[in-house]
mmCIF file of C-alpha atoms in Angstrom:
data_model
loop_
_atom_site.group_PDB
_atom_site.id
_atom_site.type_symbol
_atom_site.label_atom_id
_atom_site.label_comp_id
_atom_site.label_asym_id
_atom_site.label_seq_id
_atom_site.Cartn_x
_atom_site.Cartn_y
_atom_site.Cartn_z
ATOM 1 C CA MET A 127 -40.330 12.848 36.640
ATOM 2 C CA LEU A 128 -39.939 15.732 38.861
ATOM 3 C CA ASP A 129 -43.110 17.996 39.285
ATOM 4 C CA LEU A 130 -42.461 21.434 40.305
ATOM 5 C CA ARG A 131 -45.682 21.296 42.151
ATOM 6 C CA ASP A 132 -44.238 19.080 44.680
ATOM 7 C CA LEU A 133 -41.338 21.273 46.051
ATOM 8 C CA ALA A 134 -41.348 21.565 49.713
ATOM 9 C CA ILE A 135 -40.809 25.446 48.853
ATOM 10 C CA PRO A 136 -41.739 26.611 45.676
ATOM 11 C CA VAL A 137 -38.499 28.342 44.615
ATOM 12 C CA VAL A 138 -36.326 27.327 41.945
ATOM 13 C CA GLY A 139 -32.719 28.691 42.484
ATOM 14 C CA ALA A 140 -32.024 30.538 39.087
ATOM 15 C CA PRO A 141 -29.000 29.239 37.319
ATOM 16 C CA MET A 142 -26.418 32.371 37.281
ATOM 17 C CA ALA A 143 -23.520 31.508 34.893
ATOM 18 C CA GLY A 144 -20.232 33.185 35.290
ATOM 19 C CA GLY A 145 -19.230 32.205 38.837
ATOM 20 C CA PRO A 146 -22.275 32.683 41.109
ATOM 21 C CA SER A 147 -23.737 29.577 40.716
ATOM 22 C CA THR A 148 -21.915 26.507 42.307
ATOM 23 C CA PRO A 149 -22.462 23.106 43.266
ATOM 24 C CA ALA A 150 -22.534 23.921 46.793
ATOM 25 C CA LEU A 151 -25.272 26.572 46.090
ATOM 26 C CA ALA A 152 -27.475 24.164 44.104
ATOM 27 C CA ALA A 153 -27.228 21.430 46.777
ATOM 28 C CA ALA A 154 -28.279 23.798 49.608
ATOM 29 C CA VAL A 155 -31.069 25.241 47.417
ATOM 30 C CA SER A 156 -32.367 21.659 47.041
ATOM 31 C CA ASP A 157 -31.727 20.495 50.421
ATOM 32 C CA ALA A 158 -33.684 23.078 51.674
ATOM 33 C CA GLY A 159 -37.007 22.092 49.793
ATOM 34 C CA GLY A 160 -36.448 24.300 46.653
ATOM 35 C CA LEU A 161 -34.912 23.027 43.232
ATOM 36 C CA GLY A 162 -31.382 24.084 42.924
ATOM 37 C CA PHE A 163 -29.863 24.659 39.355
ATOM 38 C CA LEU A 164 -26.121 24.336 38.117
ATOM 39 C CA ALA A 165 -25.138 26.635 35.455
ATOM 40 C CA ALA A 166 -23.378 25.131 32.679
ATOM 41 C CA GLY A 167 -22.973 28.412 30.645
ATOM 42 C CA TYR A 168 -19.194 29.150 29.787
ATOM 43 C CA LYS A 169 -17.843 25.660 30.763
ATOM 44 C CA SER A 170 -16.748 22.638 28.978
ATOM 45 C CA ALA A 171 -18.995 19.591 29.126
ATOM 46 C CA ASP A 172 -16.326 17.809 31.092
ATOM 47 C CA ARG A 173 -16.227 20.648 33.898
ATOM 48 C CA MET A 174 -20.171 20.652 33.752
ATOM 49 C CA ALA A 175 -20.189 16.747 34.518
ATOM 50 C CA ALA A 176 -17.448 17.305 37.408
ATOM 51 C CA GLU A 177 -19.863 19.810 38.991
ATOM 52 C CA ILE A 178 -22.651 17.384 38.809
ATOM 53 C CA GLU A 179 -20.949 14.981 40.422
ATOM 54 C CA GLU A 180 -20.177 17.352 43.376
ATOM 55 C CA VAL A 181 -23.647 17.919 43.691
ATOM 56 C CA ARG A 182 -24.659 14.157 43.641
ATOM 57 C CA ALA A 183 -21.946 13.592 46.148
ATOM 58 C CA THR A 184 -23.258 16.162 48.689
ATOM 59 C CA SER A 185 -27.168 16.063 48.152
ATOM 60 C CA SER A 186 -29.625 13.279 47.238
ATOM 61 C CA ALA A 187 -32.165 15.879 46.632
ATOM 62 C CA PRO A 188 -33.430 16.536 43.035
ATOM 63 C CA TYR A 189 -31.380 19.250 40.903
ATOM 64 C CA GLY A 190 -31.506 20.773 37.559
ATOM 65 C CA VAL A 191 -28.698 21.808 35.092
ATOM 66 C CA ASN A 192 -29.208 24.938 32.616
ATOM 67 C CA LEU A 193 -27.815 24.743 29.288
ATOM 68 C CA PHE A 194 -27.258 27.727 26.894
ATOM 69 C CA LEU A 195 -28.934 27.389 23.210
ATOM 70 C CA VAL A 196 -26.941 29.623 21.081
ATOM 71 C CA GLU A 197 -28.239 30.282 17.756
ATOM 72 C CA PRO A 198 -25.737 31.031 14.979
ATOM 73 C CA TYR A 199 -25.559 34.858 14.468
ATOM 74 C CA GLU A 200 -23.179 37.215 12.683
ATOM 75 C CA PRO A 201 -22.740 40.787 14.288
ATOM 76 C CA ASP A 202 -22.616 43.852 11.773
ATOM 77 C CA PRO A 203 -18.901 43.701 11.058
ATOM 78 C CA THR A 204 -18.406 47.703 10.694
ATOM 79 C CA ARG A 205 -20.381 48.171 14.260
ATOM 80 C CA LEU A 206 -18.291 45.309 15.989
ATOM 81 C CA ASP A 207 -14.911 46.552 14.590
ATOM 82 C CA ALA A 208 -15.797 50.291 15.836
ATOM 83 C CA TYR A 209 -17.098 48.872 19.334
ATOM 84 C CA ILE A 210 -13.685 47.080 19.848
ATOM 85 C CA ARG A 211 -11.503 50.051 18.839
ATOM 86 C CA SER A 212 -13.684 51.973 21.569
ATOM 87 C CA LEU A 213 -12.572 49.413 24.276
ATOM 88 C CA GLU A 214 -8.917 49.928 23.366
ATOM 89 C CA ALA A 215 -8.324 52.541 25.668
ATOM 90 C CA GLU A 216 -9.797 50.756 28.809
ATOM 91 C CA ALA A 217 -7.765 47.537 28.137
ATOM 92 C CA ALA A 218 -4.809 49.447 27.794
ATOM 93 C CA ARG A 219 -5.405 51.237 31.300
ATOM 94 C CA LEU A 220 -5.914 47.764 32.844
ATOM 95 C CA GLY A 221 -3.126 45.899 31.110
ATOM 96 C CA ALA A 222 -5.322 43.524 29.204
ATOM 97 C CA ASP A 223 -5.520 42.327 25.764
ATOM 98 C CA LEU A 224 -8.922 42.166 24.255
ATOM 99 C CA GLY A 225 -10.073 38.763 22.882
ATOM 100 C CA GLU A 226 -11.088 37.681 19.451
ATOM 101 C CA PRO A 227 -14.835 37.933 18.449
ATOM 102 C CA ARG A 228 -16.092 34.607 17.396
ATOM 103 C CA TRP A 229 -19.235 32.232 17.522
ATOM 104 C CA ASP A 230 -19.500 29.105 19.430
ATOM 105 C CA ASP A 231 -22.482 27.088 20.492
ATOM 106 C CA ASP A 232 -21.282 26.679 23.953
ATOM 107 C CA ASP A 233 -20.205 23.184 23.738
ATOM 108 C CA TRP A 234 -24.069 22.048 23.186
ATOM 109 C CA GLN A 235 -23.782 18.544 21.863
ATOM 110 C CA GLY A 236 -21.256 17.655 24.423
ATOM 111 C CA LYS A 237 -23.211 19.090 27.314
ATOM 112 C CA LEU A 238 -26.752 17.625 25.831
ATOM 113 C CA GLN A 239 -24.904 14.169 25.958
ATOM 114 C CA VAL A 240 -23.902 14.637 29.524
ATOM 115 C CA VAL A 241 -27.252 15.247 30.781
ATOM 116 C CA LEU A 242 -28.825 12.407 28.883
ATOM 117 C CA ASP A 243 -26.208 10.110 30.406
ATOM 118 C CA VAL A 244 -26.531 11.443 34.042
ATOM 119 C CA ARG A 245 -30.507 12.270 33.887
ATOM 120 C CA PRO A 246 -30.568 15.042 36.352
ATOM 121 C CA ALA A 247 -34.144 15.850 37.596
ATOM 122 C CA ALA A 248 -34.395 18.791 35.321
ATOM 123 C CA VAL A 249 -32.806 20.671 32.584
ATOM 124 C CA SER A 250 -33.593 24.308 31.604
ATOM 125 C CA PHE A 251 -32.604 26.096 28.547
ATOM 126 C CA THR A 252 -31.831 29.606 28.042
ATOM 127 C CA PHE A 253 -31.585 31.798 24.704
ATOM 128 C CA GLY A 254 -33.632 29.578 22.567
ATOM 129 C CA CYS A 255 -35.759 26.354 22.537
ATOM 130 C CA PRO A 256 -34.275 23.013 21.559
ATOM 131 C CA SER A 257 -36.160 21.010 19.053
ATOM 132 C CA ALA A 258 -38.971 18.725 19.816
ATOM 133 C CA GLU A 259 -36.718 15.604 19.409
ATOM 134 C CA VAL A 260 -34.521 16.619 22.099
ATOM 135 C CA LEU A 261 -37.377 17.730 24.210
ATOM 136 C CA ARG A 262 -38.804 13.998 23.586
ATOM 137 C CA THR A 263 -35.571 12.223 24.464
ATOM 138 C CA LEU A 264 -35.332 14.138 27.495
ATOM 139 C CA ALA A 265 -39.019 13.392 28.370
ATOM 140 C CA LYS A 266 -38.164 9.530 27.574
ATOM 141 C CA HIS A 267 -35.439 9.457 30.198
ATOM 142 C CA ASP A 268 -37.656 11.108 32.792
ATOM 143 C CA VAL A 269 -35.991 14.558 32.851
ATOM 144 C CA LEU A 270 -38.179 17.505 33.384
ATOM 145 C CA THR A 271 -37.404 20.124 30.609
ATOM 146 C CA ALA A 272 -37.975 23.924 31.296
ATOM 147 C CA VAL A 273 -37.640 26.224 28.465
ATOM 148 C CA THR A 274 -36.745 29.988 29.345
ATOM 149 C CA VAL A 275 -39.281 32.543 27.865
ATOM 150 C CA THR A 276 -39.689 36.298 27.926
ATOM 151 C CA SER A 277 -43.067 36.618 26.113
ATOM 152 C CA VAL A 278 -46.356 34.992 25.226
ATOM 153 C CA ALA A 279 -45.245 34.113 21.865
ATOM 154 C CA GLU A 280 -42.040 32.281 23.048
ATOM 155 C CA ALA A 281 -44.095 30.441 25.904
ATOM 156 C CA ARG A 282 -46.433 29.098 22.908
ATOM 157 C CA GLU A 283 -43.584 27.982 20.707
ATOM 158 C CA ALA A 284 -41.922 26.197 23.699
ATOM 159 C CA VAL A 285 -45.099 24.242 24.470
ATOM 160 C CA ALA A 286 -45.662 23.552 21.071
ATOM 161 C CA ARG A 287 -42.472 21.637 20.723
ATOM 162 C CA GLY A 288 -42.921 19.904 23.775
ATOM 163 C CA ALA A 289 -41.406 21.784 26.869
ATOM 164 C CA ALA A 290 -42.797 20.204 29.992
ATOM 165 C CA SER A 291 -42.481 23.392 31.811
ATOM 166 C CA LEU A 292 -41.601 26.918 31.467
ATOM 167 C CA ALA A 293 -38.924 29.420 33.118
ATOM 168 C CA VAL A 294 -40.949 32.925 32.668
ATOM 169 C CA GLN A 295 -38.468 35.686 33.031
ATOM 170 C CA GLY A 296 -39.440 39.211 33.320
ATOM 171 C CA PRO A 297 -37.976 42.314 32.885
ATOM 172 C CA ASP A 298 -36.633 42.794 36.218
ATOM 173 C CA ALA A 299 -34.231 39.912 36.194
ATOM 174 C CA GLY A 300 -30.647 39.799 36.788
ATOM 175 C CA GLY A 301 -28.049 38.882 34.358
ATOM 176 C CA HIS A 302 -29.074 37.839 30.591
ATOM 177 C CA ARG A 303 -32.454 38.062 29.321
ATOM 178 C CA GLY A 304 -33.479 35.103 27.926
ATOM 179 C CA THR A 305 -34.917 36.292 24.665
ATOM 180 C CA TRP A 306 -34.774 34.129 21.777
ATOM 181 C CA ASP A 307 -34.282 36.982 19.146
ATOM 182 C CA LEU A 308 -30.781 38.459 19.587
ATOM 183 C CA ASP A 309 -31.549 41.580 17.721
ATOM 184 C CA ALA A 310 -34.893 42.345 19.527
ATOM 185 C CA HIS A 311 -35.260 44.802 22.264
ATOM 186 C CA PRO A 312 -36.302 42.670 25.273
ATOM 187 C CA ASP A 313 -39.988 42.658 26.064
ATOM 188 C CA GLN A 314 -40.894 45.174 29.030
ATOM 189 C CA THR A 315 -44.331 43.991 29.928
ATOM 190 C CA PRO A 316 -44.308 43.800 33.889
ATOM 191 C CA LEU A 317 -43.649 40.385 35.641
ATOM 192 C CA LEU A 318 -47.025 39.899 37.036
ATOM 193 C CA ASP A 319 -49.115 40.856 33.774
ATOM 194 C CA LEU A 320 -46.496 38.540 31.887
ATOM 195 C CA VAL A 321 -47.471 35.716 34.164
ATOM 196 C CA SER A 322 -51.020 36.098 33.923
ATOM 197 C CA ALA A 323 -50.798 36.331 30.140
ATOM 198 C CA VAL A 324 -48.634 32.962 29.906
ATOM 199 C CA VAL A 325 -50.554 31.032 32.301
ATOM 200 C CA ALA A 326 -53.696 32.050 30.191
ATOM 201 C CA GLU A 327 -52.004 30.586 27.031
ATOM 202 C CA VAL A 328 -50.309 27.378 28.327
ATOM 203 C CA ALA A 329 -51.325 24.294 30.455
ATOM 204 C CA VAL A 330 -47.924 23.193 31.630
ATOM 205 C CA PRO A 331 -46.259 24.347 35.093
ATOM 206 C CA VAL A 332 -44.731 27.690 35.147
ATOM 207 C CA ALA A 333 -41.989 29.080 37.313
ATOM 208 C CA VAL A 334 -41.369 32.681 37.343
ATOM 209 C CA GLY A 335 -38.711 34.948 37.919
ATOM 210 C CA GLY A 336 -37.275 38.672 37.641
ATOM 211 C CA GLY A 337 -37.366 41.058 40.524
ATOM 212 C CA VAL A 338 -38.477 38.205 42.865
ATOM 213 C CA THR A 339 -36.352 38.564 46.022
ATOM 214 C CA THR A 340 -38.644 38.094 49.200
ATOM 215 C CA ALA A 341 -41.586 36.230 50.268
ATOM 216 C CA ARG A 342 -44.086 38.576 49.585
ATOM 217 C CA ASP A 343 -42.904 38.449 45.764
ATOM 218 C CA VAL A 344 -42.976 34.709 45.684
ATOM 219 C CA ALA A 345 -46.473 34.674 46.933
ATOM 220 C CA SER A 346 -47.528 37.282 44.451
ATOM 221 C CA VAL A 347 -46.381 35.270 41.232
ATOM 222 C CA LEU A 348 -47.970 32.110 42.790
ATOM 223 C CA GLU A 349 -51.317 34.053 43.053
ATOM 224 C CA ARG A 350 -50.801 34.742 39.273
ATOM 225 C CA GLY A 351 -50.873 31.000 38.447
ATOM 226 C CA ALA A 352 -47.215 30.274 38.915
ATOM 227 C CA VAL A 353 -46.174 26.960 40.428
ATOM 228 C CA ALA A 354 -42.967 28.264 41.879
ATOM 229 C CA ALA A 355 -40.646 31.281 41.840
ATOM 230 C CA GLN A 356 -37.477 31.296 39.986
ATOM 231 C CA VAL A 357 -34.903 33.335 42.083
ATOM 232 C CA GLY A 358 -31.265 34.282 41.441
ATOM 233 C CA THR A 359 -30.284 37.855 42.773
ATOM 234 C CA ALA A 360 -31.670 36.950 46.278
ATOM 235 C CA TYR A 361 -28.481 34.262 46.356
ATOM 236 C CA LEU A 362 -25.831 36.413 45.038
ATOM 237 C CA LEU A 363 -24.540 37.056 48.433
ATOM 238 C CA ALA A 364 -25.325 33.619 49.849
ATOM 239 C CA ASP A 365 -22.363 31.755 51.827
ATOM 240 C CA GLU A 366 -22.219 29.065 48.838
ATOM 241 C CA ALA A 367 -22.410 31.457 46.124
ATOM 242 C CA GLY A 368 -19.128 31.965 43.875
ATOM 243 C CA THR A 369 -19.950 35.577 43.306
ATOM 244 C CA ASN A 370 -16.539 37.330 43.256
ATOM 245 C CA PRO A 371 -15.321 39.957 45.571
ATOM 246 C CA VAL A 372 -15.780 43.099 43.449
ATOM 247 C CA HIS A 373 -19.137 41.906 42.723
ATOM 248 C CA ARG A 374 -20.232 41.187 46.217
ATOM 249 C CA ALA A 375 -18.844 44.447 47.428
ATOM 250 C CA ALA A 376 -20.753 46.518 44.730
ATOM 251 C CA LEU A 377 -24.071 44.692 45.691
ATOM 252 C CA THR A 378 -23.714 46.156 49.433
ATOM 253 C CA ASP A 379 -21.967 49.669 48.249
ATOM 254 C CA PRO A 380 -24.322 52.651 48.882
ATOM 255 C CA ASP A 381 -22.487 54.232 45.875
ATOM 256 C CA PHE A 382 -24.489 51.589 43.483
ATOM 257 C CA THR A 383 -28.078 52.241 43.705
ATOM 258 C CA THR A 384 -29.582 51.085 40.379
ATOM 259 C CA THR A 385 -29.488 48.508 37.585
ATOM 260 C CA ALA A 386 -29.757 48.978 33.822
ATOM 261 C CA LEU A 387 -29.862 47.233 30.690
ATOM 262 C CA THR A 388 -26.762 46.925 28.613
ATOM 263 C CA ARG A 389 -25.058 44.904 25.564
ATOM 264 C CA ALA A 390 -21.782 46.262 26.574
ATOM 265 C CA TYR A 391 -20.289 43.254 28.023
ATOM 266 C CA THR A 392 -21.420 40.393 25.806
ATOM 267 C CA GLY A 393 -23.632 41.603 23.133
ATOM 268 C CA ARG A 394 -26.664 40.366 24.405
ATOM 269 C CA TRP A 395 -28.911 42.437 26.733
ATOM 270 C CA ALA A 396 -28.540 41.831 30.283
ATOM 271 C CA ARG A 397 -29.205 43.518 33.714
ATOM 272 C CA GLY A 398 -26.448 44.531 36.025
ATOM 273 C CA VAL A 399 -25.645 47.147 38.592
ATOM 274 C CA ALA A 400 -25.233 50.420 36.686
ATOM 275 C CA ASN A 401 -21.828 51.583 36.465
ATOM 276 C CA ARG A 402 -19.294 53.898 34.448
ATOM 277 C CA PHE A 403 -18.673 51.117 31.570
ATOM 278 C CA MET A 404 -22.169 50.533 30.938
ATOM 279 C CA ALA A 405 -22.854 54.093 30.727
ATOM 280 C CA GLU A 406 -20.005 54.995 28.584
ATOM 281 C CA HIS A 407 -20.718 51.856 26.045
ATOM 282 C CA ASP A 408 -24.386 52.376 25.554
ATOM 283 C CA ASP A 409 -23.927 51.877 21.693
ATOM 284 C CA ALA A 410 -22.721 48.263 21.806
ATOM 285 C CA PRO A 411 -24.044 45.967 19.208
ATOM 286 C CA ALA A 412 -25.969 42.798 19.297
ATOM 287 C CA GLY A 413 -23.211 40.295 18.714
ATOM 288 C CA TYR A 414 -23.403 37.052 21.113
ATOM 289 C CA PRO A 415 -21.062 35.343 22.029
ATOM 290 C CA HIS A 416 -18.806 37.644 20.170
ATOM 291 C CA LEU A 417 -18.582 40.632 22.527
ATOM 292 C CA HIS A 418 -18.220 38.040 25.622
ATOM 293 C CA HIS A 419 -15.088 36.643 24.048
ATOM 294 C CA VAL A 420 -13.896 40.178 23.149
ATOM 295 C CA THR A 421 -14.581 41.741 26.620
ATOM 296 C CA ALA A 422 -13.676 38.523 28.707
ATOM 297 C CA PRO A 423 -9.953 39.530 29.434
ATOM 298 C CA LEU A 424 -10.988 43.340 30.160
ATOM 299 C CA ARG A 425 -13.792 41.719 32.648
ATOM 300 C CA ALA A 426 -11.045 39.423 34.469
ATOM 301 C CA ALA A 427 -8.572 42.181 34.628
ATOM 302 C CA ALA A 428 -11.219 44.697 36.015
ATOM 303 C CA VAL A 429 -12.061 41.959 38.797
ATOM 304 C CA ALA A 430 -8.550 41.569 39.327
ATOM 305 C CA ALA A 431 -7.787 45.368 39.816
ATOM 306 C CA GLY A 432 -10.855 45.601 41.964
ATOM 307 C CA ASP A 433 -12.751 47.820 39.437
ATOM 308 C CA ALA A 434 -16.436 47.660 40.115
ATOM 309 C CA GLN A 435 -16.852 50.618 37.178
ATOM 310 C CA VAL A 436 -15.772 48.278 34.780
ATOM 311 C CA ALA A 437 -16.209 44.768 35.923
ATOM 312 C CA HIS A 438 -19.801 43.325 35.094
ATOM 313 C CA LEU A 439 -22.124 43.184 38.022
ATOM 314 C CA TRP A 440 -25.200 41.317 37.082
ATOM 315 C CA ALA A 441 -28.147 41.550 39.036
ATOM 316 C CA GLY A 442 -31.723 42.023 39.189
ATOM 317 C CA THR A 443 -33.565 45.164 40.496
ATOM 318 C CA GLY A 444 -34.190 43.800 43.854
ATOM 319 C CA PHE A 445 -30.362 43.472 44.810
ATOM 320 C CA ALA A 446 -30.882 45.527 47.910
ATOM 321 C CA ASP A 447 -32.428 42.273 49.269
ATOM 322 C CA ALA A 448 -29.686 40.019 48.972
ATOM 323 C CA ARG A 449 -27.985 39.056 52.299
ATOM 324 C CA SER A 450 -24.893 37.335 53.302
ATOM 325 C CA ILE A 451 -26.125 34.376 55.077
ATOM 326 C CA PRO A 452 -26.466 30.524 54.161
ATOM 327 C CA ALA A 453 -28.450 29.379 51.142
ATOM 328 C CA LYS A 454 -30.713 27.246 53.086
ATOM 329 C CA GLU A 455 -31.871 30.307 55.268
ATOM 330 C CA ILE A 456 -32.474 32.449 52.166
ATOM 331 C CA THR A 457 -34.559 29.604 50.728
ATOM 332 C CA ALA A 458 -36.401 28.911 53.745
ATOM 333 C CA SER A 459 -37.067 33.010 54.058
ATOM 334 C CA LEU A 460 -38.458 32.950 50.611
ATOM 335 C CA ALA A 461 -41.516 30.417 51.529
ATOM 336 C CA PRO A 462 -44.712 32.307 51.157
#
């Protein structure tokens, strides 16, 4: 079974669903000595399987696959309806029809079966923790399991269920926070303090991310007891990344200087480059993936129109460190 402590470069390429993570990016990070990840979120099990085959066709290095674990949830109907109405003018301006709010489990069973069949080196989970039975089954197949946690309480529970490792996510991370409780505001404990607290509580290897974009950042989390850093934002501009043109341009646009947390796009807290849409819709209710489905056509229309003030621009606080170079060079530059 893979051991994160054996990576030549102690860097895990964070899975970035919705486009940035590609088979080429995952393979490049792994080939450089880190551990690349495919992001299976928002894809069918068949699409995920095809991307796994792409990685395997181009690299013999270990790789990982990330799965969303979406618990059943029903948003407040009054708040949801009011929020949808607040988006209608924006959608009309962009010529888009809003989607229908609905819950789904992101093809959980289908994707779980794929990873049991193909047995990648690692499987990580975001938004929740699978059952002890699932974790045991993957371990029997020699698959390293990693559960995303954002607090000491989540870390304890994940290890109690049998997680073989943890992906600890701090408050500066880009994209969705991996919090298990959809209604709770994400823990704001600074990353290094969170790492120290988690390492003191658990006895499994820990990879740590959230604002980690330089070799110095990597060294800092290792000094606190992590065995690897989980890095996403630093790869957003990599040659192999699937980051769309509007997103890429915004990351280097001097008019965009800060990030913020928002539920406006998906109903789940996520960090992105601060824009007009986020500022105007700071009253978005909890409701994932309901709001994701509602805003998906709007976001696609914004990208098509080149409108960075409406498109979602996921990024961590260190997005200024992202560079348009091959992922191999980025990975090497992160070596402590």
